[in-house]
Amino acid sequence: MRPVTFKIRLTLVVILVLGMFLLHNSFWWWDLDKHLPLLWGFMPFAFSYYVLYALLAAAVMFLIVKIAWPEPPEGIFEGTEDEELDDDLIRGNLEEANLTGERKG
Amino acid sequence: MNIPLGWGVVGAYVLLLVGIGGYVATVTRKTREDYFMAGRGLGSLAIFMALFASNITAFTIIGHAGLSYQVGYGAYGYVIGWSIFITPFTYYLIGYRSWLLGKKYGYATQPQVFGGILNSRAVALTFLALLLYYTLPYLVVSIIGGALAFSTVTGGAVPYGVACAFIVGISLMYTVPSGLRGTVWTDVFQGFLFIIVVLLLLFTLGNALGGFSAITGRIFEYDPTLLQRGADPTLTPINWFSFSFVNSLAVIVFPQMFVRIMATRRSVDMKRVSVYYPLALALVFGVSTLLGVWGAVTIPGLSGKEADNIVPLLISEYLTPIWMALGLVVILAVIKSSVDSQLLAVSHMVTDDFLSRYFKITSERAVLLGRLLLLVFSAVAFYVAIIQPATILEIAAFAFSGFSIMLPVMIAALYWNRTNPYGVCSALFIPAVLLHLWYFGGLPEWSTFGFMPVVPSFFLAAFLVVVVSLLTPEPSPEQKAKTFGFFRKVFGR
C-alpha cells in the first residue's frame, strides 16, 4: 500500500479546521439554548456547548499532532550552509549562532 | 482594600517576582541567544505558561466579565469560542514551520523568518514596522487598563499615575536583568497564581451566592435571555462570524508570542502546548463568563463601562477584604505578564531587526542595547499612558485586527513556494491602509457589507498575496530550495 502523502494529511487537517469553524458558527443550533436542560445543574447549553467544544478542540489537536506533525529527522539542524545565508538580513543572528553554536541545539 | 494584610499580599507578590527575576538573572548569560531567546531552551511547562500568561490580559477578568454581565452566556462563545481551537492550531500552522527555520537558520523574529524566506529586506522592514506600529499602542492600553484597575480596586489610594509607574517599574525590575528567561519564569509563577486564585474565587463566590444551581435558578427568574445566544443585539450571526477573525487569529502574530514559540526547546514541547491549550483557555474564560452572568442577577443595574467592575463589586459585596487583595494581585499578574513580554519583544526586534542590520553589533553589545531600549520603550509607554492621546487609543482599538490581517501572508510564505516579496508587501500594506480608512471613517460603512472591517481586509490580504505573487517574477530555485527543500525533508511530499 502506498504511504499517505503529506498533501493528503494536510487536506485532512484543512477539513478538520473547517469542521471546527462550522461548529463554532453553528447559528442554526442557537434555538436549542431555550430548550435543552442544564448540564450539571448550572450550565446552560450556550455555555456547556463551548465546554464540550474545548474538549473536542483538544481531541482534534491531538489528532492533528498524530497525522500531520512529524518530528524533525535526526541531524536535520546540523550542517547549515552558512554561505547561503550570508546576507545582512540575518547577519546578527548568524554571527551569534556561529560564535556560540547554540543554533544547533 | 486598605488593610495591612492586603498590602502585605501585594508586597509578597512583588517580592516573589523580583526574587525570581533576580535568580534567573544569575543564570542568564550576556549573549543574544540567551538574553532574547532563553537559549532556545523552553520546555513544555515553561512554554505553556509563557504563552498562556501572555495571552491572558486584563480583559479576561475585567472586560470579558463585563461583557458577560451585559449579554449573558453567549459572550463565552463569541469572545473565546473560535480561539479555543484556532489559537493552538496556529501554533502548529505557523509556529512549527517557523520554529524549524529558526533552529536551522538562527531566525528569532517575524522580520527574520519572513525576510529570510523571501530574501527580502523590504519584507523584513515592513513586518518590523507593522508589528511595532500595532504592538506599542496595545502595550500602552495594557498599562492604562491595569493602572485604572489598580487605582479603582484600591479605592483611589494608589493614584492612576503611580499605578502606571508601578506596573512599568516592577516589569522592568525583572525583565532588564533576566531577559526572556526571566519573563518566562515569572509567567510560570503568575500563570499558576492566576489559575489557582480564579478557581478559588469561583467556588468561594458560588458558595457565598447560594450554590451554582441556586444562582442559575435566579437567572431563569430574573432574565432568561442571559441563557441564550443571539438574544442580545450585539451577538448577531454576522458579528459572531466577524469576530472569529479578530482576537483568535491575532495571537500567533503578536511578536511576544511568536518569539516565545521560536524559543521552544523541542517539537514535542510545542505539541503538548497545542493539545492542552484549548482546555486552559476554556477554563479561565469560562470562570470569567460565570462571574459576569452571576453578577447580572446579584448586582443588577450596571450599564456600559460600569459593568466592567462587576468582579471587584462581587468580591467587595460578598467576600472578605483579603479576596480583594488576591483579586488585585491576579489583575496585576495578567497585566504584567503581557506588558513585560511586549516590552521585551519590541526591544528585541529593534535591536536585532533594525540596529543590527545597519551596525556591526556584537552579541554582548546587543544585550546592552536591548536593555537600554527596554528603558526607552518603558519611558515612552509610561508617558503615553499618562497623557492618553486619542489617536494612540484609536489605533489600539483595532490593533488585534491589524495583527490578524498579517496572517494570510505568514501562511502563504510558509506553505506556498511561489510567494514573492511583491505579493507579501502589497498584502501587508494595502489591507492595513484600508483597515485604517474604515476605522477612521475614510470609507463608508456599507463598504464592509455588514461585516467588521477585519473580514474584508483579511480576505483582501489573502487575495493580494496570491494574485500579485502570480503576476510578478517567482523566487529563484535556490531561494525556494532553502526553505521548501528543507521542509520537504521534515514533512515529505
Coordinates of C-alpha atoms in Angstrom, one line a residue:
Chain A
M1 CA 0.0 0.0 0.0
R2 CA 1.3 3.5 -0.9
P3 CA 2.1 5.7 2.0
V4 CA -0.2 8.6 2.6
T5 CA 1.5 11.8 1.3
F6 CA 1.8 14.9 3.4
K7 CA -0.5 16.7 1.0
I8 CA -3.3 14.3 1.8
R9 CA -2.6 14.7 5.5
L10 CA -2.7 18.4 5.2
T11 CA -6.0 18.2 3.3
L12 CA -7.4 16.2 6.3
V13 CA -6.2 18.9 8.6
V14 CA -8.0 21.5 6.5
I15 CA -11.2 19.5 6.7
L16 CA -10.9 19.3 10.4
V17 CA -10.3 23.0 10.7
L18 CA -13.3 23.8 8.5
G19 CA -15.4 21.4 10.6
M20 CA -14.4 23.2 13.8
F21 CA -15.1 26.6 12.2
L22 CA -18.6 25.3 11.2
L23 CA -19.3 24.1 14.7
H24 CA -18.3 27.5 16.1
N25 CA -20.5 29.3 13.7
S26 CA -23.5 26.9 14.2
F27 CA -26.2 29.6 14.3
W28 CA -28.8 27.0 13.5
W29 CA -28.4 25.5 16.9
W30 CA -28.8 28.7 18.9
D31 CA -32.5 27.9 19.3
L32 CA -31.6 24.9 21.4
D33 CA -30.4 27.3 24.1
K34 CA -34.1 27.7 25.1
H35 CA -34.9 24.0 25.2
L36 CA -32.0 21.9 26.3
P37 CA -31.6 21.1 30.1
L38 CA -28.8 22.5 32.2
L39 CA -25.6 20.5 32.3
W40 CA -24.6 19.6 35.9
G41 CA -27.4 21.7 37.2
F42 CA -25.9 25.1 36.3
M43 CA -24.5 25.2 32.8
P44 CA -27.0 26.3 30.1
F45 CA -26.5 25.0 26.6
A46 CA -24.9 28.3 25.4
F47 CA -22.2 27.7 28.0
S48 CA -21.9 23.9 28.0
Y49 CA -21.6 23.8 24.2
Y50 CA -18.2 25.5 24.5
V51 CA -17.1 23.4 27.3
L52 CA -17.7 20.4 25.1
Y53 CA -16.2 22.3 22.1
A54 CA -13.0 22.8 24.2
L55 CA -12.8 19.0 24.8
L56 CA -13.3 18.4 21.1
A57 CA -10.7 21.0 20.2
A58 CA -8.1 19.3 22.4
A59 CA -9.0 15.9 20.8
V60 CA -8.8 17.4 17.3
M61 CA -5.4 19.0 18.1
F62 CA -4.3 15.6 19.3
L63 CA -5.4 14.1 16.0
I64 CA -3.6 16.8 14.0
V65 CA -0.4 16.2 16.0
K66 CA -0.7 12.5 15.2
I67 CA -1.4 12.8 11.5
A68 CA 0.5 15.9 10.3
W69 CA 3.1 17.0 12.8
P70 CA 6.2 14.9 12.1
E71 CA 9.2 15.2 14.4
P72 CA 12.3 16.8 12.8
P73 CA 14.5 14.0 11.4
E74 CA 17.8 13.3 13.3
G75 CA 20.6 15.7 12.4
I76 CA 18.4 18.0 10.3
F77 CA 19.6 21.1 12.0
E78 CA 23.3 20.2 11.6
G79 CA 25.4 21.4 8.7
T80 CA 23.7 24.7 8.0
E81 CA 25.0 26.1 4.7
D82 CA 26.1 29.5 6.1
E83 CA 27.3 30.8 2.7
E84 CA 23.7 30.6 1.5
L85 CA 22.6 32.8 4.4
D86 CA 25.4 35.2 4.4
D87 CA 23.2 38.2 3.8
D88 CA 22.8 41.2 6.0
L89 CA 19.1 40.4 6.8
I90 CA 20.0 37.9 9.4
R91 CA 23.6 38.9 10.0
G92 CA 23.3 39.5 13.7
N93 CA 21.7 36.2 14.4
L94 CA 24.0 34.2 12.3
E95 CA 27.0 35.8 13.9
E96 CA 25.6 34.9 17.2
A97 CA 24.9 31.3 16.1
N98 CA 28.4 31.0 14.6
L99 CA 30.0 32.3 17.7
T100 CA 28.2 30.1 20.2
G101 CA 27.0 27.2 18.2
E102 CA 23.7 27.4 20.1
R103 CA 21.6 27.3 16.9
K104 CA 22.4 23.6 16.5
G105 CA 21.0 22.8 19.9
Chain B
M1 CA -8.7 47.2 50.1
N2 CA -6.8 49.5 52.5
I3 CA -5.9 46.8 55.0
P4 CA -2.4 45.9 56.1
L5 CA -2.9 42.2 55.1
G6 CA -4.0 43.3 51.6
W7 CA -0.9 45.4 51.1
G8 CA 1.1 42.5 52.6
V9 CA -0.2 40.2 49.9
V10 CA 0.7 42.6 47.1
G11 CA 4.1 43.2 48.7
A12 CA 4.8 39.5 48.9
Y13 CA 3.7 39.1 45.2
V14 CA 6.1 41.8 44.1
L15 CA 9.0 40.4 46.2
L16 CA 8.5 37.0 44.7
L17 CA 8.5 38.4 41.2
V18 CA 11.7 40.4 41.8
G19 CA 13.2 37.4 43.5
I20 CA 12.5 35.1 40.6
G21 CA 13.9 37.7 38.2
G22 CA 17.0 38.2 40.3
Y23 CA 17.7 34.5 40.5
V24 CA 17.1 34.0 36.8
A25 CA 19.5 36.9 36.0
T26 CA 22.3 35.0 37.7
V27 CA 21.9 32.1 35.2
T28 CA 21.4 34.3 32.1
R29 CA 24.4 34.8 30.0
K30 CA 25.1 38.1 28.2
T31 CA 24.6 36.7 24.8
R32 CA 21.8 37.5 22.3
E33 CA 20.6 33.9 22.2
D34 CA 20.4 33.6 26.0
Y35 CA 19.0 37.1 26.8
F36 CA 16.4 37.4 24.0
M37 CA 15.7 33.7 23.3
A38 CA 16.4 31.9 26.6
G39 CA 19.0 29.8 24.7
R40 CA 16.0 28.3 22.7
G41 CA 15.6 26.0 25.7
L42 CA 12.0 26.5 26.9
G43 CA 10.4 23.1 27.9
S44 CA 6.8 22.1 28.0
L45 CA 5.7 23.8 31.2
A46 CA 7.7 27.0 30.6
I47 CA 6.4 27.5 27.0
F48 CA 2.8 26.6 28.0
M49 CA 2.7 29.1 30.9
A50 CA 4.6 31.7 28.9
L51 CA 2.2 31.6 26.1
F52 CA -0.9 31.3 28.3
A53 CA 0.1 34.2 30.7
S54 CA 0.9 36.5 27.8
N55 CA -2.3 35.5 26.1
I56 CA -4.4 36.4 29.1
T57 CA -4.9 40.1 29.7
A58 CA -6.9 42.3 32.0
F59 CA -9.8 41.9 29.5
T60 CA -10.1 38.2 30.6
I61 CA -11.1 39.0 34.1
I62 CA -12.5 42.6 33.7
G63 CA -13.7 43.3 30.2
H64 CA -15.0 39.7 29.5
A65 CA -16.8 39.5 32.8
G66 CA -18.4 42.9 32.0
L67 CA -19.5 41.7 28.5
S68 CA -20.9 38.5 30.1
Y69 CA -22.8 40.7 32.6
Q70 CA -24.4 42.5 29.7
V71 CA -25.1 39.8 27.1
G72 CA -25.1 36.6 29.1
Y73 CA -23.6 33.2 28.4
G74 CA -23.3 34.0 24.7
A75 CA -20.2 36.1 25.5
Y76 CA -18.3 32.9 26.1
G77 CA -18.6 31.5 22.6
Y78 CA -18.5 35.0 21.0
V79 CA -15.2 36.1 22.5
I80 CA -13.2 32.9 23.0
G81 CA -15.1 30.1 21.2
W82 CA -13.1 30.1 18.0
S83 CA -9.9 30.9 19.9
I84 CA -10.2 27.8 21.9
F85 CA -9.4 25.8 18.8
I86 CA -7.7 28.1 16.3
T87 CA -5.2 29.7 18.6
P88 CA -3.4 26.5 19.5
F89 CA -3.9 25.4 15.9
T90 CA -1.9 28.4 14.7
Y91 CA 0.9 27.2 17.0
Y92 CA 1.1 24.3 14.6
L93 CA 0.2 26.1 11.4
I94 CA 2.7 29.0 11.8
G95 CA 4.7 28.1 14.9
Y96 CA 6.1 24.8 13.9
R97 CA 7.4 25.7 10.5
S98 CA 8.8 29.0 11.8
W99 CA 10.5 27.1 14.7
L100 CA 12.1 24.7 12.2
L101 CA 13.5 27.5 10.2
G102 CA 14.7 29.2 13.4
K103 CA 16.5 26.1 14.5
K104 CA 18.1 25.7 11.1
Y105 CA 19.0 29.2 10.2
G106 CA 19.0 31.0 13.5
Y107 CA 15.9 33.2 12.9
A108 CA 14.2 34.5 16.0
T109 CA 11.6 37.1 15.0
Q110 CA 9.0 37.5 12.2
P111 CA 11.1 40.0 10.2
Q112 CA 13.9 37.4 10.3
V113 CA 11.8 34.5 9.4
F114 CA 9.8 36.1 6.6
G115 CA 12.5 38.4 5.4
G116 CA 14.7 35.3 5.3
I117 CA 12.3 33.0 3.5
L118 CA 11.8 35.7 0.8
N119 CA 15.4 37.0 1.0
S120 CA 14.0 40.5 1.1
R121 CA 14.9 43.5 3.2
A122 CA 11.6 45.2 2.2
V123 CA 9.6 42.3 3.6
A124 CA 11.6 42.3 6.8
L125 CA 11.3 46.0 7.4
T126 CA 7.5 46.0 6.5
F127 CA 7.0 43.3 9.1
L128 CA 9.0 45.2 11.6
A129 CA 7.2 48.5 11.0
L130 CA 3.7 47.0 11.2
L131 CA 4.5 44.9 14.3
L132 CA 5.9 47.9 16.2
Y133 CA 3.0 50.1 15.0
Y134 CA 0.4 47.7 16.4
T135 CA 2.3 46.5 19.5
L136 CA 3.2 49.8 21.0
P137 CA -0.4 51.2 21.3
Y138 CA -1.5 47.8 22.5
L139 CA 1.2 47.9 25.2
V140 CA 0.1 51.4 26.2
V141 CA -3.5 50.3 26.5
S142 CA -2.4 47.3 28.7
I143 CA -0.8 49.7 31.1
I144 CA -3.8 52.1 31.1
G145 CA -6.2 49.2 31.8
G146 CA -4.0 47.8 34.5
A147 CA -3.4 51.2 36.2
L148 CA -7.1 52.0 36.1
A149 CA -8.0 48.7 37.7
F150 CA -5.2 49.1 40.3
S151 CA -6.4 52.5 41.2
T152 CA -10.1 51.6 41.3
V153 CA -9.6 48.4 43.5
T154 CA -7.5 50.4 46.0
G155 CA -10.3 53.0 46.2
G156 CA -8.0 55.7 44.8
A157 CA -5.4 55.1 47.5
V158 CA -3.0 54.4 44.6
P159 CA -3.4 57.3 42.1
Y160 CA -3.5 56.5 38.4
G161 CA -0.1 57.8 37.6
V162 CA 1.5 55.9 40.5
A163 CA -0.2 52.8 39.3
C164 CA 1.2 53.2 35.8
A165 CA 4.7 53.7 37.2
F166 CA 4.3 50.7 39.5
I167 CA 3.2 48.4 36.6
V168 CA 6.1 49.5 34.3
G169 CA 8.6 49.8 37.1
I170 CA 8.1 46.3 38.5
S171 CA 8.1 44.8 35.0
L172 CA 11.5 46.4 34.4
M173 CA 13.0 45.2 37.6
Y174 CA 13.0 41.6 36.5
T175 CA 12.9 42.0 32.7
V176 CA 16.0 44.2 32.3
P177 CA 18.4 41.8 34.2
S178 CA 17.0 38.5 33.1
G179 CA 15.6 38.9 29.6
L180 CA 13.2 36.3 28.1
R181 CA 14.1 33.6 30.6
G182 CA 13.1 36.0 33.5
T183 CA 9.8 36.9 31.9
V184 CA 9.0 33.3 31.2
W185 CA 9.6 32.1 34.7
T186 CA 7.7 35.0 36.2
D187 CA 4.9 34.0 33.8
V188 CA 5.0 30.4 35.1
F189 CA 4.5 31.8 38.6
Q190 CA 1.9 34.4 37.5
G191 CA 0.0 31.9 35.4
F192 CA -0.3 29.4 38.2
L193 CA -1.3 32.1 40.6
F194 CA -3.9 33.3 38.2
I195 CA -5.5 29.9 37.6
I196 CA -5.5 29.0 41.4
V197 CA -6.9 32.3 42.6
V198 CA -9.6 32.4 39.9
L199 CA -10.7 28.9 40.6
L200 CA -10.8 29.5 44.3
L201 CA -12.7 32.7 43.6
L202 CA -15.3 30.9 41.5
F203 CA -16.0 28.3 44.2
T204 CA -16.0 30.7 47.1
L205 CA -18.2 33.2 45.4
G206 CA -20.5 30.4 44.1
N207 CA -20.9 29.2 47.7
A208 CA -21.5 32.8 49.0
L209 CA -24.2 33.2 46.4
G210 CA -26.1 30.1 47.5
G211 CA -24.5 27.5 45.2
F212 CA -24.2 27.2 41.4
S213 CA -27.7 25.7 40.8
A214 CA -29.4 28.4 43.0
I215 CA -27.7 31.2 41.1
T216 CA -28.7 29.7 37.8
G217 CA -32.3 29.4 39.1
R218 CA -32.2 33.1 39.8
I219 CA -31.0 33.8 36.3
F220 CA -34.1 31.8 35.0
E221 CA -36.3 34.0 37.1
Y222 CA -34.6 37.4 36.6
D223 CA -33.6 37.4 32.9
P224 CA -33.8 34.1 30.9
T225 CA -32.4 35.9 27.8
L226 CA -29.0 35.7 29.5
L227 CA -29.1 32.0 28.9
Q228 CA -29.5 32.4 25.1
R229 CA -27.0 33.3 22.4
G230 CA -28.4 35.8 20.0
A231 CA -30.9 37.3 22.5
D232 CA -28.7 40.4 22.7
P233 CA -28.5 42.6 19.6
T234 CA -24.6 42.6 19.9
L235 CA -24.4 38.9 19.2
T236 CA -25.8 38.8 15.6
P237 CA -24.6 35.9 13.4
I238 CA -22.6 38.4 11.2
N239 CA -20.8 39.9 14.3
W240 CA -20.2 36.4 15.6
F241 CA -18.7 35.3 12.3
S242 CA -16.7 38.6 12.0
F243 CA -15.3 38.3 15.5
S244 CA -13.8 34.9 14.5
F245 CA -11.2 36.9 12.6
V246 CA -10.2 39.4 15.4
N247 CA -8.6 38.1 18.5
S248 CA -8.2 34.4 17.7
L249 CA -6.1 34.8 14.6
A250 CA -4.0 37.7 16.0
V251 CA -2.4 35.7 18.8
I252 CA 0.3 34.0 16.8
V253 CA 1.1 37.3 15.1
F254 CA 1.8 39.1 18.4
P255 CA 5.6 39.3 18.3
Q256 CA 5.9 38.4 22.0
M257 CA 4.0 35.1 21.3
F258 CA 5.9 34.4 18.1
V259 CA 9.3 34.8 19.8
R260 CA 8.4 32.5 22.6
I261 CA 7.4 29.8 20.2
M262 CA 10.7 30.2 18.5
A263 CA 12.4 29.8 21.8
T264 CA 10.9 26.4 22.5
R265 CA 13.4 23.6 23.1
R266 CA 11.8 20.7 21.2
S267 CA 8.9 20.0 18.8
V268 CA 7.3 17.7 21.4
D269 CA 7.0 20.7 23.8
M270 CA 5.0 22.6 21.2
K271 CA 2.8 19.6 20.6
R272 CA 1.9 19.3 24.3
V273 CA 1.1 23.0 24.4
S274 CA -1.2 22.8 21.3
V275 CA -3.2 19.8 22.8
Y276 CA -3.7 21.3 26.3
Y277 CA -4.1 24.9 25.4
P278 CA -7.8 24.7 24.5
L279 CA -8.7 23.4 28.0
A280 CA -6.8 26.2 29.7
L281 CA -8.4 29.0 27.6
A282 CA -11.8 27.5 28.1
L283 CA -11.3 27.2 31.8
V284 CA -10.3 30.8 32.5
F285 CA -12.8 32.5 30.2
G286 CA -15.4 30.1 31.5
V287 CA -14.9 31.3 35.0
S288 CA -14.9 34.9 33.9
T289 CA -18.2 34.3 32.0
L290 CA -19.9 32.7 35.0
L291 CA -18.8 35.5 37.3
G292 CA -20.1 38.1 34.9
V293 CA -23.5 36.4 34.4
W294 CA -23.9 35.7 38.1
G295 CA -23.2 39.4 38.7
A296 CA -26.1 40.4 36.4
V297 CA -28.6 38.8 38.8
T298 CA -26.9 39.6 42.1
I299 CA -25.8 43.2 41.4
P300 CA -28.2 44.3 38.6
G301 CA -28.4 47.7 37.0
L302 CA -24.9 48.4 35.9
S303 CA -24.6 49.8 32.4
G304 CA -21.8 50.5 29.9
K305 CA -18.3 50.6 31.3
E306 CA -19.7 50.2 34.9
A307 CA -20.3 46.6 34.1
D308 CA -16.5 46.1 33.8
N309 CA -16.3 46.5 37.6
I310 CA -18.5 43.5 38.2
V311 CA -15.8 41.2 39.6
P312 CA -14.4 43.7 42.1
L313 CA -18.0 44.6 43.0
L314 CA -18.9 40.9 43.6
I315 CA -15.8 40.5 45.7
S316 CA -16.4 43.6 47.9
E317 CA -20.1 42.7 48.3
Y318 CA -19.9 39.0 49.1
L319 CA -16.3 38.1 50.2
T320 CA -13.8 39.2 52.9
P321 CA -11.4 42.0 52.1
I322 CA -8.4 39.7 51.6
W323 CA -10.1 38.5 48.4
M324 CA -9.9 42.0 47.1
A325 CA -6.1 41.9 47.6
L326 CA -5.9 38.5 45.9
G327 CA -8.1 39.8 43.0
L328 CA -5.8 42.8 42.7
V329 CA -2.7 40.5 42.5
V330 CA -4.5 38.5 39.8
I331 CA -5.2 41.6 37.8
L332 CA -1.6 42.8 38.2
A333 CA -0.3 39.3 37.2
V334 CA -2.2 39.2 34.0
I335 CA -1.3 42.8 33.0
K336 CA 2.4 42.5 33.8
S337 CA 2.8 39.2 32.1
S338 CA 1.6 40.9 28.9
V339 CA 3.5 44.2 29.5
D340 CA 6.9 42.6 30.2
S341 CA 6.7 40.3 27.2
Q342 CA 5.6 43.1 24.9
L343 CA 8.4 45.4 26.1
L344 CA 11.0 42.7 25.6
A345 CA 9.7 41.8 22.1
V346 CA 9.8 45.4 20.8
S347 CA 13.3 45.9 22.3
H348 CA 14.4 42.6 20.8
M349 CA 13.1 43.5 17.3
V350 CA 14.5 47.0 17.3
T351 CA 17.9 45.6 18.4
D352 CA 18.1 42.6 16.0
D353 CA 15.9 43.6 13.1
F354 CA 16.8 47.2 12.8
L355 CA 20.0 48.3 14.5
S356 CA 21.9 45.0 13.8
R357 CA 21.1 45.4 10.1
Y358 CA 22.9 48.7 9.9
F359 CA 25.6 48.5 12.5
K360 CA 28.1 45.8 13.5
I361 CA 26.8 44.9 16.9
T362 CA 28.5 42.2 19.0
S363 CA 26.4 39.7 21.0
E364 CA 27.2 41.4 24.3
R365 CA 26.6 44.9 22.9
A366 CA 23.2 43.7 21.6
V367 CA 22.2 42.7 25.2
L368 CA 23.2 46.1 26.4
L369 CA 21.3 47.8 23.6
G370 CA 18.3 45.6 24.4
R371 CA 18.3 46.7 28.0
L372 CA 18.6 50.3 27.1
L373 CA 15.8 50.0 24.6
L374 CA 13.7 48.4 27.4
L375 CA 14.1 51.5 29.4
V376 CA 13.4 53.8 26.5
F377 CA 10.2 52.0 25.4
S378 CA 9.1 51.8 29.0
A379 CA 9.5 55.6 29.5
V380 CA 7.7 56.3 26.3
A381 CA 4.8 53.9 27.1
F382 CA 4.6 55.4 30.6
Y383 CA 4.4 58.9 29.2
V384 CA 1.8 58.0 26.6
A385 CA -0.3 56.1 29.2
I386 CA -0.3 59.3 31.3
I387 CA -1.3 61.7 28.5
Q388 CA -3.5 59.1 26.7
P389 CA -3.6 60.7 23.2
A390 CA -6.8 59.9 21.3
T391 CA -5.0 58.6 18.1
I392 CA -3.0 56.0 20.0
L393 CA -6.1 54.7 21.7
E394 CA -7.9 54.6 18.4
I395 CA -5.1 52.6 16.8
A396 CA -5.1 50.2 19.8
A397 CA -8.8 49.6 19.3
F398 CA -8.1 47.9 16.0
A399 CA -4.6 46.6 16.7
F400 CA -5.9 43.0 17.0
S401 CA -7.5 43.3 13.6
G402 CA -4.2 44.8 12.3
F403 CA -2.3 41.7 13.6
S404 CA -4.9 39.3 12.2
I405 CA -4.7 40.6 8.6
M406 CA -1.0 39.8 8.6
L407 CA -1.7 36.1 9.0
P408 CA -2.6 35.3 5.3
V409 CA 0.9 36.5 4.4
M410 CA 2.6 34.3 7.0
I411 CA 0.6 31.3 5.8
A412 CA 1.5 31.9 2.2
A413 CA 5.2 32.4 2.9
L414 CA 5.4 29.2 4.9
Y415 CA 3.3 26.9 2.6
W416 CA 3.5 28.3 -1.0
N417 CA 6.8 28.4 -2.7
R418 CA 5.5 30.8 -5.3
T419 CA 5.1 33.6 -2.8
N420 CA 7.3 36.5 -3.5
P421 CA 8.2 39.9 -1.9
Y422 CA 5.9 41.9 -4.2
G423 CA 2.9 39.8 -3.1
V424 CA 3.8 40.0 0.5
C425 CA 4.4 43.7 0.7
S426 CA 1.2 44.5 -1.2
A427 CA -0.8 42.1 1.0
L428 CA 0.7 43.7 4.2
F429 CA 0.4 47.3 3.1
I430 CA -2.9 47.7 1.2
P431 CA -5.3 45.9 3.7
A432 CA -3.6 47.8 6.5
V433 CA -4.4 51.1 4.8
L434 CA -8.0 50.1 4.1
L435 CA -8.4 49.0 7.8
H436 CA -7.3 52.5 8.9
L437 CA -9.7 54.1 6.4
W438 CA -12.6 52.0 7.7
Y439 CA -11.8 52.7 11.4
F440 CA -11.1 56.5 10.9
G441 CA -14.2 57.0 8.8
G442 CA -12.5 57.4 5.4
L443 CA -14.6 54.7 3.8
P444 CA -18.4 54.3 4.1
E445 CA -19.7 51.7 6.5
W446 CA -21.7 49.9 3.8
S447 CA -18.4 49.0 2.0
T448 CA -17.7 46.2 4.5
F449 CA -21.0 44.6 3.6
G450 CA -22.1 44.5 7.2
F451 CA -19.0 42.6 8.4
M452 CA -16.4 44.0 10.8
P453 CA -13.6 45.7 8.7
V454 CA -11.2 42.9 9.6
V455 CA -13.1 40.4 7.4
P456 CA -12.8 42.2 4.0
S457 CA -9.2 43.2 5.0
F458 CA -8.3 39.6 5.8
F459 CA -9.6 38.2 2.5
L460 CA -8.1 41.1 0.5
A461 CA -4.7 40.2 2.1
A462 CA -5.2 36.6 1.0
F463 CA -6.2 37.6 -2.5
L464 CA -3.3 40.1 -2.9
V465 CA -0.6 37.8 -1.8
V466 CA -1.7 35.2 -4.3
V467 CA -2.5 37.3 -7.3
V468 CA 0.4 39.8 -7.0
S469 CA 2.8 36.9 -6.5
L470 CA 1.5 35.2 -9.6
L471 CA 1.7 38.4 -11.7
T472 CA 5.3 39.1 -10.7
P473 CA 8.6 37.1 -11.0
E474 CA 8.8 33.9 -9.0
P475 CA 11.6 33.4 -6.4
S476 CA 14.8 31.8 -7.6
P477 CA 15.1 27.9 -7.4
E478 CA 17.9 28.4 -4.8
Q479 CA 15.7 30.6 -2.7
K480 CA 12.8 28.1 -2.8
A481 CA 15.1 25.2 -2.0
K482 CA 16.4 27.0 1.1
T483 CA 13.0 26.9 2.8
F484 CA 10.9 24.4 0.9
G485 CA 13.7 21.9 0.2
F486 CA 14.3 21.9 4.0
F487 CA 10.6 21.5 4.8
R488 CA 10.4 18.5 2.3
K489 CA 13.0 16.7 4.4
V490 CA 10.8 17.2 7.5
F491 CA 7.3 16.7 6.1
G492 CA 7.9 14.7 3.0
R493 CA 5.9 15.4 -0.2

